Amino acid sequence: MDQKNDAKEIVYEELQAHHSSGMMMLILNLLLMVGSVVWFVFSVIALGEGHGTAMDIVAVIVSCLYFSIIGPILFGGLKILKPNEALVLTLFGKYVGTLKGAGFFFVNPFVSAVNPAASAASAAAAAAVAEAATSGTKNSAQNVAMLAARNKKISLKAMTLNNEKQKINDALGNPIIIGIVVIWKVVNTAKAVFNVDNYTEYLSIQCDSSLRNIVRLYPYDISSGDDGNEKSLRGSSQEVADMLKDEIQKKAEIAGLEIIEARITHLSYAPEIAAAMLQRQQASAIIDARAMIVDGAVGMVQMALEKLSENDVVNLDEERKAAMVSNLLVVLCGNKDAQPIVNSGSIY
């Protein structure tokens, strides 16, 4: 086992556990158990007829020991693994290797599998037993607890962690509600089991901590007066997701975990400021729309005056041009449709 002894910590490296064919050992053990029964019967018959020897007495003892103790113990070394599953094995507290790969294996029957996450799951299932006992489903809850306690296998599949939404202050101090989803998997079973107490809980806590560190660096959104170079949580979601993934990966390295992807699933202002921020966004949208309307109206008035002058439709002095510009801007920039007044007399 490659362990680096240091004054501060011991870093465990994953080792391949020694194993043999489970099917071959199963057949061999069954044959030996059947043989021990036959040997026991013939030895007892010989002793009963009075011509037994000391060898027959030894055969009876050995047969009983193998059939009742040794054979069942050997069955305990048989392990079945599905694809993307692993067993971290220890022998009297010492790490001896990890069993990986789908198949039927035989290992040292005295080794034990270790999985802290399964222990936590069994504790949660035990709590479910206590809760289900009051609802009349005690038997089914106990079955769940027993299965959780027995399952010591570590899944190597890509798994999803979806923590609860958090209230965090952004770079401007505004409280926001944000939630993320993290796709992860175990790549080093020895680190996952021995370097941290419970790698699933450890990852969950580190995700919350990393999320707070990243969110505090960005505002929720940029204002309309910015030059566009400033990053925000809403406008730079890909950059924020990449930084979040890197931050979590640094902290999850000690637990032998690989962060495949981290994404923001929910982003909104906190309820106490949501109404005010909505009004701010609406005001900003109205201002932008008004600015566009005024720009278009000025261009249309300028074009109208130029066309009137070019075609000599009417000659207007500066005072009447100013009055015409004022009237056109009122019509073009107004919120409601203009009500024209027709003058049937002279304009003078």
PDB file of N, CA, C and O in Angstrom, residues 40-100:
ATOM      1  N   PHE A  40     -17.835 -37.496   6.781  1.00  0.00           N
ATOM      2  CA  PHE A  40     -18.374 -37.593   8.129  1.00  0.00           C
ATOM      3  C   PHE A  40     -19.262 -38.839   8.272  1.00  0.00           C
ATOM      4  O   PHE A  40     -19.166 -39.582   9.265  1.00  0.00           O
ATOM      5  N   VAL A  41     -20.106 -39.128   7.268  1.00  0.00           N
ATOM      6  CA  VAL A  41     -21.012 -40.280   7.335  1.00  0.00           C
ATOM      7  C   VAL A  41     -20.226 -41.579   7.368  1.00  0.00           C
ATOM      8  O   VAL A  41     -20.489 -42.480   8.208  1.00  0.00           O
ATOM      9  N   PHE A  42     -19.262 -41.733   6.462  1.00  0.00           N
ATOM     10  CA  PHE A  42     -18.481 -42.971   6.426  1.00  0.00           C
ATOM     11  C   PHE A  42     -17.669 -43.155   7.713  1.00  0.00           C
ATOM     12  O   PHE A  42     -17.528 -44.285   8.218  1.00  0.00           O
ATOM     13  N   SER A  43     -17.150 -42.066   8.257  1.00  0.00           N
ATOM     14  CA  SER A  43     -16.361 -42.170   9.490  1.00  0.00           C
ATOM     15  C   SER A  43     -17.246 -42.574  10.656  1.00  0.00           C
ATOM     16  O   SER A  43     -16.859 -43.401  11.499  1.00  0.00           O
ATOM     17  N   VAL A  44     -18.445 -42.023  10.737  1.00  0.00           N
ATOM     18  CA  VAL A  44     -19.365 -42.382  11.821  1.00  0.00           C
ATOM     19  C   VAL A  44     -19.778 -43.855  11.704  1.00  0.00           C
ATOM     20  O   VAL A  44     -19.868 -44.586  12.711  1.00  0.00           O
ATOM     21  N   ILE A  45     -20.047 -44.284  10.463  1.00  0.00           N
ATOM     22  CA  ILE A  45     -20.408 -45.700  10.267  1.00  0.00           C
ATOM     23  C   ILE A  45     -19.270 -46.624  10.713  1.00  0.00           C
ATOM     24  O   ILE A  45     -19.489 -47.646  11.381  1.00  0.00           O
ATOM     25  N   ALA A  46     -18.048 -46.237  10.339  1.00  0.00           N
ATOM     26  CA  ALA A  46     -16.892 -47.067  10.727  1.00  0.00           C
ATOM     27  C   ALA A  46     -16.726 -47.112  12.231  1.00  0.00           C
ATOM     28  O   ALA A  46     -16.439 -48.169  12.813  1.00  0.00           O
ATOM     29  N   LEU A  47     -16.911 -45.990  12.899  1.00  0.00           N
ATOM     30  CA  LEU A  47     -16.799 -45.976  14.354  1.00  0.00           C
ATOM     31  C   LEU A  47     -17.933 -46.748  15.009  1.00  0.00           C
ATOM     32  O   LEU A  47     -17.748 -47.403  16.039  1.00  0.00           O
ATOM     33  N   GLY A  48     -19.098 -46.683  14.393  1.00  0.00           N
ATOM     34  CA  GLY A  48     -20.230 -47.406  14.959  1.00  0.00           C
ATOM     35  C   GLY A  48     -20.089 -48.912  14.848  1.00  0.00           C
ATOM     36  O   GLY A  48     -20.595 -49.660  15.689  1.00  0.00           O
ATOM     37  N   GLU A  49     -19.437 -49.389  13.801  1.00  0.00           N
ATOM     38  CA  GLU A  49     -19.237 -50.828  13.624  1.00  0.00           C
ATOM     39  C   GLU A  49     -18.082 -51.363  14.457  1.00  0.00           C
ATOM     40  O   GLU A  49     -17.839 -52.569  14.482  1.00  0.00           O
ATOM     41  N   GLY A  50     -17.328 -50.492  15.099  1.00  0.00           N
ATOM     42  CA  GLY A  50     -16.268 -50.924  15.998  1.00  0.00           C
ATOM     43  C   GLY A  50     -14.920 -51.104  15.372  1.00  0.00           C
ATOM     44  O   GLY A  50     -13.967 -51.450  16.073  1.00  0.00           O
ATOM     45  N   HIS A  51     -14.796 -50.893  14.094  1.00  0.00           N
ATOM     46  CA  HIS A  51     -13.474 -51.046  13.491  1.00  0.00           C
ATOM     47  C   HIS A  51     -12.908 -49.692  13.034  1.00  0.00           C
ATOM     48  O   HIS A  51     -12.087 -49.622  12.122  1.00  0.00           O
ATOM     49  N   GLY A  52     -13.372 -48.628  13.682  1.00  0.00           N
ATOM     50  CA  GLY A  52     -12.850 -47.308  13.347  1.00  0.00           C
ATOM     51  C   GLY A  52     -11.473 -47.086  13.922  1.00  0.00           C
ATOM     52  O   GLY A  52     -11.060 -47.737  14.889  1.00  0.00           O
ATOM     53  N   THR A  53     -10.763 -46.156  13.346  1.00  0.00           N
ATOM     54  CA  THR A  53      -9.403 -45.828  13.781  1.00  0.00           C
ATOM     55  C   THR A  53      -9.356 -44.364  14.247  1.00  0.00           C
ATOM     56  O   THR A  53     -10.361 -43.635  14.221  1.00  0.00           O
ATOM     57  N   ALA A  54      -8.170 -43.962  14.673  1.00  0.00           N
ATOM     58  CA  ALA A  54      -7.981 -42.566  15.083  1.00  0.00           C
ATOM     59  C   ALA A  54      -8.212 -41.609  13.915  1.00  0.00           C
ATOM     60  O   ALA A  54      -8.671 -40.472  14.094  1.00  0.00           O
ATOM     61  N   MET A  55      -7.907 -42.081  12.694  1.00  0.00           N
ATOM     62  CA  MET A  55      -8.136 -41.255  11.515  1.00  0.00           C
ATOM     63  C   MET A  55      -9.619 -40.962  11.330  1.00  0.00           C
ATOM     64  O   MET A  55     -10.003 -39.863  10.909  1.00  0.00           O
ATOM     65  N   ASP A  56     -10.483 -41.932  11.666  1.00  0.00           N
ATOM     66  CA  ASP A  56     -11.914 -41.702  11.541  1.00  0.00           C
ATOM     67  C   ASP A  56     -12.385 -40.652  12.546  1.00  0.00           C
ATOM     68  O   ASP A  56     -13.271 -39.842  12.253  1.00  0.00           O
ATOM     69  N   ILE A  57     -11.803 -40.655  13.738  1.00  0.00           N
ATOM     70  CA  ILE A  57     -12.165 -39.635  14.735  1.00  0.00           C
ATOM     71  C   ILE A  57     -11.746 -38.244  14.243  1.00  0.00           C
ATOM     72  O   ILE A  57     -12.502 -37.271  14.354  1.00  0.00           O
ATOM     73  N   VAL A  58     -10.520 -38.181  13.685  1.00  0.00           N
ATOM     74  CA  VAL A  58     -10.055 -36.905  13.123  1.00  0.00           C
ATOM     75  C   VAL A  58     -10.948 -36.473  11.970  1.00  0.00           C
ATOM     76  O   VAL A  58     -11.277 -35.284  11.817  1.00  0.00           O
ATOM     77  N   ALA A  59     -11.385 -37.434  11.135  1.00  0.00           N
ATOM     78  CA  ALA A  59     -12.237 -37.107   9.998  1.00  0.00           C
ATOM     79  C   ALA A  59     -13.568 -36.532  10.450  1.00  0.00           C
ATOM     80  O   ALA A  59     -14.100 -35.575   9.852  1.00  0.00           O
ATOM     81  N   VAL A  60     -14.128 -37.100  11.520  1.00  0.00           N
ATOM     82  CA  VAL A  60     -15.398 -36.575  12.047  1.00  0.00           C
ATOM     83  C   VAL A  60     -15.219 -35.137  12.518  1.00  0.00           C
ATOM     84  O   VAL A  60     -16.047 -34.259  12.224  1.00  0.00           O
ATOM     85  N   ILE A  61     -14.138 -34.869  13.249  1.00  0.00           N
ATOM     86  CA  ILE A  61     -13.905 -33.515  13.769  1.00  0.00           C
ATOM     87  C   ILE A  61     -13.678 -32.518  12.638  1.00  0.00           C
ATOM     88  O   ILE A  61     -14.265 -31.431  12.606  1.00  0.00           O
ATOM     89  N   VAL A  62     -12.809 -32.909  11.660  1.00  0.00           N
ATOM     90  CA  VAL A  62     -12.498 -32.006  10.547  1.00  0.00           C
ATOM     91  C   VAL A  62     -13.737 -31.753   9.706  1.00  0.00           C
ATOM     92  O   VAL A  62     -14.004 -30.621   9.271  1.00  0.00           O
ATOM     93  N   SER A  63     -14.543 -32.792   9.461  1.00  0.00           N
ATOM     94  CA  SER A  63     -15.751 -32.640   8.656  1.00  0.00           C
ATOM     95  C   SER A  63     -16.729 -31.690   9.332  1.00  0.00           C
ATOM     96  O   SER A  63     -17.333 -30.831   8.683  1.00  0.00           O
ATOM     97  N   CYS A  64     -16.894 -31.842  10.634  1.00  0.00           N
ATOM     98  CA  CYS A  64     -17.803 -30.940  11.357  1.00  0.00           C
ATOM     99  C   CYS A  64     -17.309 -29.500  11.311  1.00  0.00           C
ATOM    100  O   CYS A  64     -18.096 -28.566  11.108  1.00  0.00           O
ATOM    101  N   LEU A  65     -15.999 -29.338  11.496  1.00  0.00           N
ATOM    102  CA  LEU A  65     -15.454 -27.981  11.463  1.00  0.00           C
ATOM    103  C   LEU A  65     -15.615 -27.338  10.093  1.00  0.00           C
ATOM    104  O   LEU A  65     -15.989 -26.163   9.986  1.00  0.00           O
ATOM    105  N   TYR A  66     -15.346 -28.097   9.042  1.00  0.00           N
ATOM    106  CA  TYR A  66     -15.428 -27.512   7.705  1.00  0.00           C
ATOM    107  C   TYR A  66     -16.875 -27.193   7.337  1.00  0.00           C
ATOM    108  O   TYR A  66     -17.171 -26.126   6.784  1.00  0.00           O
ATOM    109  N   PHE A  67     -17.782 -28.121   7.640  1.00  0.00           N
ATOM    110  CA  PHE A  67     -19.170 -27.926   7.229  1.00  0.00           C
ATOM    111  C   PHE A  67     -19.857 -26.819   8.023  1.00  0.00           C
ATOM    112  O   PHE A  67     -20.677 -26.069   7.487  1.00  0.00           O
ATOM    113  N   SER A  68     -19.511 -26.675   9.290  1.00  0.00           N
ATOM    114  CA  SER A  68     -20.207 -25.713  10.142  1.00  0.00           C
ATOM    115  C   SER A  68     -19.491 -24.378  10.285  1.00  0.00           C
ATOM    116  O   SER A  68     -20.125 -23.363  10.569  1.00  0.00           O
ATOM    117  N   ILE A  69     -18.149 -24.346  10.085  1.00  0.00           N
ATOM    118  CA  ILE A  69     -17.402 -23.107  10.329  1.00  0.00           C
ATOM    119  C   ILE A  69     -16.629 -22.653   9.090  1.00  0.00           C
ATOM    120  O   ILE A  69     -16.850 -21.543   8.573  1.00  0.00           O
ATOM    121  N   ILE A  70     -15.727 -23.498   8.597  1.00  0.00           N
ATOM    122  CA  ILE A  70     -14.821 -23.072   7.522  1.00  0.00           C
ATOM    123  C   ILE A  70     -15.588 -22.783   6.235  1.00  0.00           C
ATOM    124  O   ILE A  70     -15.382 -21.752   5.581  1.00  0.00           O
ATOM    125  N   GLY A  71     -16.472 -23.682   5.840  1.00  0.00           N
ATOM    126  CA  GLY A  71     -17.239 -23.485   4.607  1.00  0.00           C
ATOM    127  C   GLY A  71     -18.060 -22.206   4.602  1.00  0.00           C
ATOM    128  O   GLY A  71     -17.967 -21.397   3.662  1.00  0.00           O
ATOM    129  N   PRO A  72     -18.879 -21.958   5.643  1.00  0.00           N
ATOM    130  CA  PRO A  72     -19.636 -20.696   5.681  1.00  0.00           C
ATOM    131  C   PRO A  72     -18.751 -19.453   5.688  1.00  0.00           C
ATOM    132  O   PRO A  72     -19.123 -18.432   5.123  1.00  0.00           O
ATOM    133  N   ILE A  73     -17.578 -19.555   6.364  1.00  0.00           N
ATOM    134  CA  ILE A  73     -16.673 -18.407   6.362  1.00  0.00           C
ATOM    135  C   ILE A  73     -16.171 -18.119   4.952  1.00  0.00           C
ATOM    136  O   ILE A  73     -16.075 -16.961   4.532  1.00  0.00           O
ATOM    137  N   LEU A  74     -15.839 -19.163   4.198  1.00  0.00           N
ATOM    138  CA  LEU A  74     -15.368 -18.965   2.828  1.00  0.00           C
ATOM    139  C   LEU A  74     -16.441 -18.340   1.949  1.00  0.00           C
ATOM    140  O   LEU A  74     -16.149 -17.567   1.026  1.00  0.00           O
ATOM    141  N   PHE A  75     -17.707 -18.650   2.223  1.00  0.00           N
ATOM    142  CA  PHE A  75     -18.783 -18.015   1.458  1.00  0.00           C
ATOM    143  C   PHE A  75     -18.799 -16.500   1.676  1.00  0.00           C
ATOM    144  O   PHE A  75     -19.252 -15.747   0.813  1.00  0.00           O
ATOM    145  N   GLY A  76     -18.311 -16.056   2.829  1.00  0.00           N
ATOM    146  CA  GLY A  76     -18.271 -14.621   3.098  1.00  0.00           C
ATOM    147  C   GLY A  76     -17.288 -13.874   2.222  1.00  0.00           C
ATOM    148  O   GLY A  76     -17.357 -12.649   2.133  1.00  0.00           O
ATOM    149  N   GLY A  77     -16.359 -14.578   1.574  1.00  0.00           N
ATOM    150  CA  GLY A  77     -15.404 -13.921   0.681  1.00  0.00           C
ATOM    151  C   GLY A  77     -15.898 -13.744  -0.727  1.00  0.00           C
ATOM    152  O   GLY A  77     -15.185 -13.186  -1.570  1.00  0.00           O
ATOM    153  N   LEU A  78     -17.100 -14.211  -1.029  1.00  0.00           N
ATOM    154  CA  LEU A  78     -17.668 -14.064  -2.371  1.00  0.00           C
ATOM    155  C   LEU A  78     -18.302 -12.687  -2.512  1.00  0.00           C
ATOM    156  O   LEU A  78     -19.132 -12.284  -1.698  1.00  0.00           O
ATOM    157  N   LYS A  79     -17.923 -11.968  -3.548  1.00  0.00           N
ATOM    158  CA  LYS A  79     -18.418 -10.616  -3.779  1.00  0.00           C
ATOM    159  C   LYS A  79     -18.918 -10.492  -5.222  1.00  0.00           C
ATOM    160  O   LYS A  79     -18.269 -10.964  -6.157  1.00  0.00           O
ATOM    161  N   ILE A  80     -20.062  -9.833  -5.384  1.00  0.00           N
ATOM    162  CA  ILE A  80     -20.630  -9.571  -6.705  1.00  0.00           C
ATOM    163  C   ILE A  80     -20.666  -8.064  -6.916  1.00  0.00           C
ATOM    164  O   ILE A  80     -21.202  -7.327  -6.083  1.00  0.00           O
ATOM    165  N   LEU A  81     -20.100  -7.613  -8.021  1.00  0.00           N
ATOM    166  CA  LEU A  81     -20.081  -6.193  -8.351  1.00  0.00           C
ATOM    167  C   LEU A  81     -20.747  -5.958  -9.696  1.00  0.00           C
ATOM    168  O   LEU A  81     -20.526  -6.713 -10.651  1.00  0.00           O
ATOM    169  N   LYS A  82     -21.531  -4.899  -9.768  1.00  0.00           N
ATOM    170  CA  LYS A  82     -22.134  -4.468 -11.025  1.00  0.00           C
ATOM    171  C   LYS A  82     -21.235  -3.437 -11.692  1.00  0.00           C
ATOM    172  O   LYS A  82     -20.283  -2.949 -11.074  1.00  0.00           O
ATOM    173  N   PRO A  83     -21.505  -3.079 -12.940  1.00  0.00           N
ATOM    174  CA  PRO A  83     -20.680  -2.043 -13.590  1.00  0.00           C
ATOM    175  C   PRO A  83     -20.698  -0.737 -12.806  1.00  0.00           C
ATOM    176  O   PRO A  83     -21.718  -0.339 -12.245  1.00  0.00           O
ATOM    177  N   ASN A  84     -19.547  -0.088 -12.737  1.00  0.00           N
ATOM    178  CA  ASN A  84     -19.368   1.189 -12.039  1.00  0.00           C
ATOM    179  C   ASN A  84     -19.668   1.076 -10.550  1.00  0.00           C
ATOM    180  O   ASN A  84     -20.287   1.962  -9.948  1.00  0.00           O
ATOM    181  N   GLU A  85     -19.233  -0.017  -9.948  1.00  0.00           N
ATOM    182  CA  GLU A  85     -19.308  -0.193  -8.511  1.00  0.00           C
ATOM    183  C   GLU A  85     -17.939  -0.610  -7.983  1.00  0.00           C
ATOM    184  O   GLU A  85     -17.140  -1.204  -8.718  1.00  0.00           O
ATOM    185  N   ALA A  86     -17.683  -0.311  -6.709  1.00  0.00           N
ATOM    186  CA  ALA A  86     -16.391  -0.647  -6.107  1.00  0.00           C
ATOM    187  C   ALA A  86     -16.595  -0.958  -4.630  1.00  0.00           C
ATOM    188  O   ALA A  86     -17.557  -0.510  -4.006  1.00  0.00           O
ATOM    189  N   LEU A  87     -15.658  -1.742  -4.100  1.00  0.00           N
ATOM    190  CA  LEU A  87     -15.637  -2.071  -2.677  1.00  0.00           C
ATOM    191  C   LEU A  87     -14.268  -1.708  -2.115  1.00  0.00           C
ATOM    192  O   LEU A  87     -13.243  -2.162  -2.637  1.00  0.00           O
ATOM    193  N   VAL A  88     -14.244  -0.888  -1.072  1.00  0.00           N
ATOM    194  CA  VAL A  88     -13.008  -0.555  -0.376  1.00  0.00           C
ATOM    195  C   VAL A  88     -12.856  -1.547   0.767  1.00  0.00           C
ATOM    196  O   VAL A  88     -13.690  -1.598   1.673  1.00  0.00           O
ATOM    197  N   LEU A  89     -11.787  -2.342   0.727  1.00  0.00           N
ATOM    198  CA  LEU A  89     -11.611  -3.454   1.654  1.00  0.00           C
ATOM    199  C   LEU A  89     -10.527  -3.145   2.682  1.00  0.00           C
ATOM    200  O   LEU A  89      -9.465  -2.608   2.338  1.00  0.00           O
ATOM    201  N   THR A  90     -10.819  -3.501   3.931  1.00  0.00           N
ATOM    202  CA  THR A  90      -9.850  -3.357   5.016  1.00  0.00           C
ATOM    203  C   THR A  90      -9.731  -4.698   5.743  1.00  0.00           C
ATOM    204  O   THR A  90     -10.708  -5.445   5.859  1.00  0.00           O
ATOM    205  N   LEU A  91      -8.553  -4.990   6.232  1.00  0.00           N
ATOM    206  CA  LEU A  91      -8.290  -6.207   6.989  1.00  0.00           C
ATOM    207  C   LEU A  91      -7.821  -5.810   8.376  1.00  0.00           C
ATOM    208  O   LEU A  91      -6.708  -5.308   8.549  1.00  0.00           O
ATOM    209  N   PHE A  92      -8.695  -6.000   9.369  1.00  0.00           N
ATOM    210  CA  PHE A  92      -8.401  -5.625  10.741  1.00  0.00           C
ATOM    211  C   PHE A  92      -7.964  -4.166  10.847  1.00  0.00           C
ATOM    212  O   PHE A  92      -7.010  -3.815  11.534  1.00  0.00           O
ATOM    213  N   GLY A  93      -8.691  -3.300  10.117  1.00  0.00           N
ATOM    214  CA  GLY A  93      -8.442  -1.867  10.169  1.00  0.00           C
ATOM    215  C   GLY A  93      -7.415  -1.350   9.186  1.00  0.00           C
ATOM    216  O   GLY A  93      -7.249  -0.135   9.069  1.00  0.00           O
ATOM    217  N   LYS A  94      -6.726  -2.231   8.463  1.00  0.00           N
ATOM    218  CA  LYS A  94      -5.701  -1.815   7.511  1.00  0.00           C
ATOM    219  C   LYS A  94      -6.240  -1.886   6.100  1.00  0.00           C
ATOM    220  O   LYS A  94      -6.832  -2.884   5.693  1.00  0.00           O
ATOM    221  N   TYR A  95      -6.040  -0.821   5.321  1.00  0.00           N
ATOM    222  CA  TYR A  95      -6.506  -0.775   3.941  1.00  0.00           C
ATOM    223  C   TYR A  95      -5.696  -1.739   3.083  1.00  0.00           C
ATOM    224  O   TYR A  95      -4.463  -1.658   3.040  1.00  0.00           O
ATOM    225  N   VAL A  96      -6.395  -2.653   2.397  1.00  0.00           N
ATOM    226  CA  VAL A  96      -5.709  -3.662   1.592  1.00  0.00           C
ATOM    227  C   VAL A  96      -5.983  -3.518   0.109  1.00  0.00           C
ATOM    228  O   VAL A  96      -5.345  -4.191  -0.703  1.00  0.00           O
ATOM    229  N   GLY A  97      -6.917  -2.675  -0.294  1.00  0.00           N
ATOM    230  CA  GLY A  97      -7.155  -2.476  -1.709  1.00  0.00           C
ATOM    231  C   GLY A  97      -8.624  -2.230  -2.016  1.00  0.00           C
ATOM    232  O   GLY A  97      -9.500  -2.350  -1.165  1.00  0.00           O
ATOM    233  N   THR A  98      -8.854  -1.894  -3.278  1.00  0.00           N
ATOM    234  CA  THR A  98     -10.207  -1.619  -3.772  1.00  0.00           C
ATOM    235  C   THR A  98     -10.557  -2.625  -4.850  1.00  0.00           C
ATOM    236  O   THR A  98      -9.762  -2.881  -5.765  1.00  0.00           O
ATOM    237  N   LEU A  99     -11.723  -3.194  -4.740  1.00  0.00           N
ATOM    238  CA  LEU A  99     -12.215  -4.163  -5.720  1.00  0.00           C
ATOM    239  C   LEU A  99     -13.107  -3.424  -6.707  1.00  0.00           C
ATOM    240  O   LEU A  99     -14.108  -2.823  -6.329  1.00  0.00           O
ATOM    241  N   LYS A 100     -12.710  -3.464  -7.990  1.00  0.00           N
ATOM    242  CA  LYS A 100     -13.440  -2.755  -9.039  1.00  0.00           C
ATOM    243  C   LYS A 100     -13.768  -3.706 -10.175  1.00  0.00           C
ATOM    244  O   LYS A 100     -13.146  -4.745 -10.340  1.00  0.00           O
TER     245      LYS A 100
END
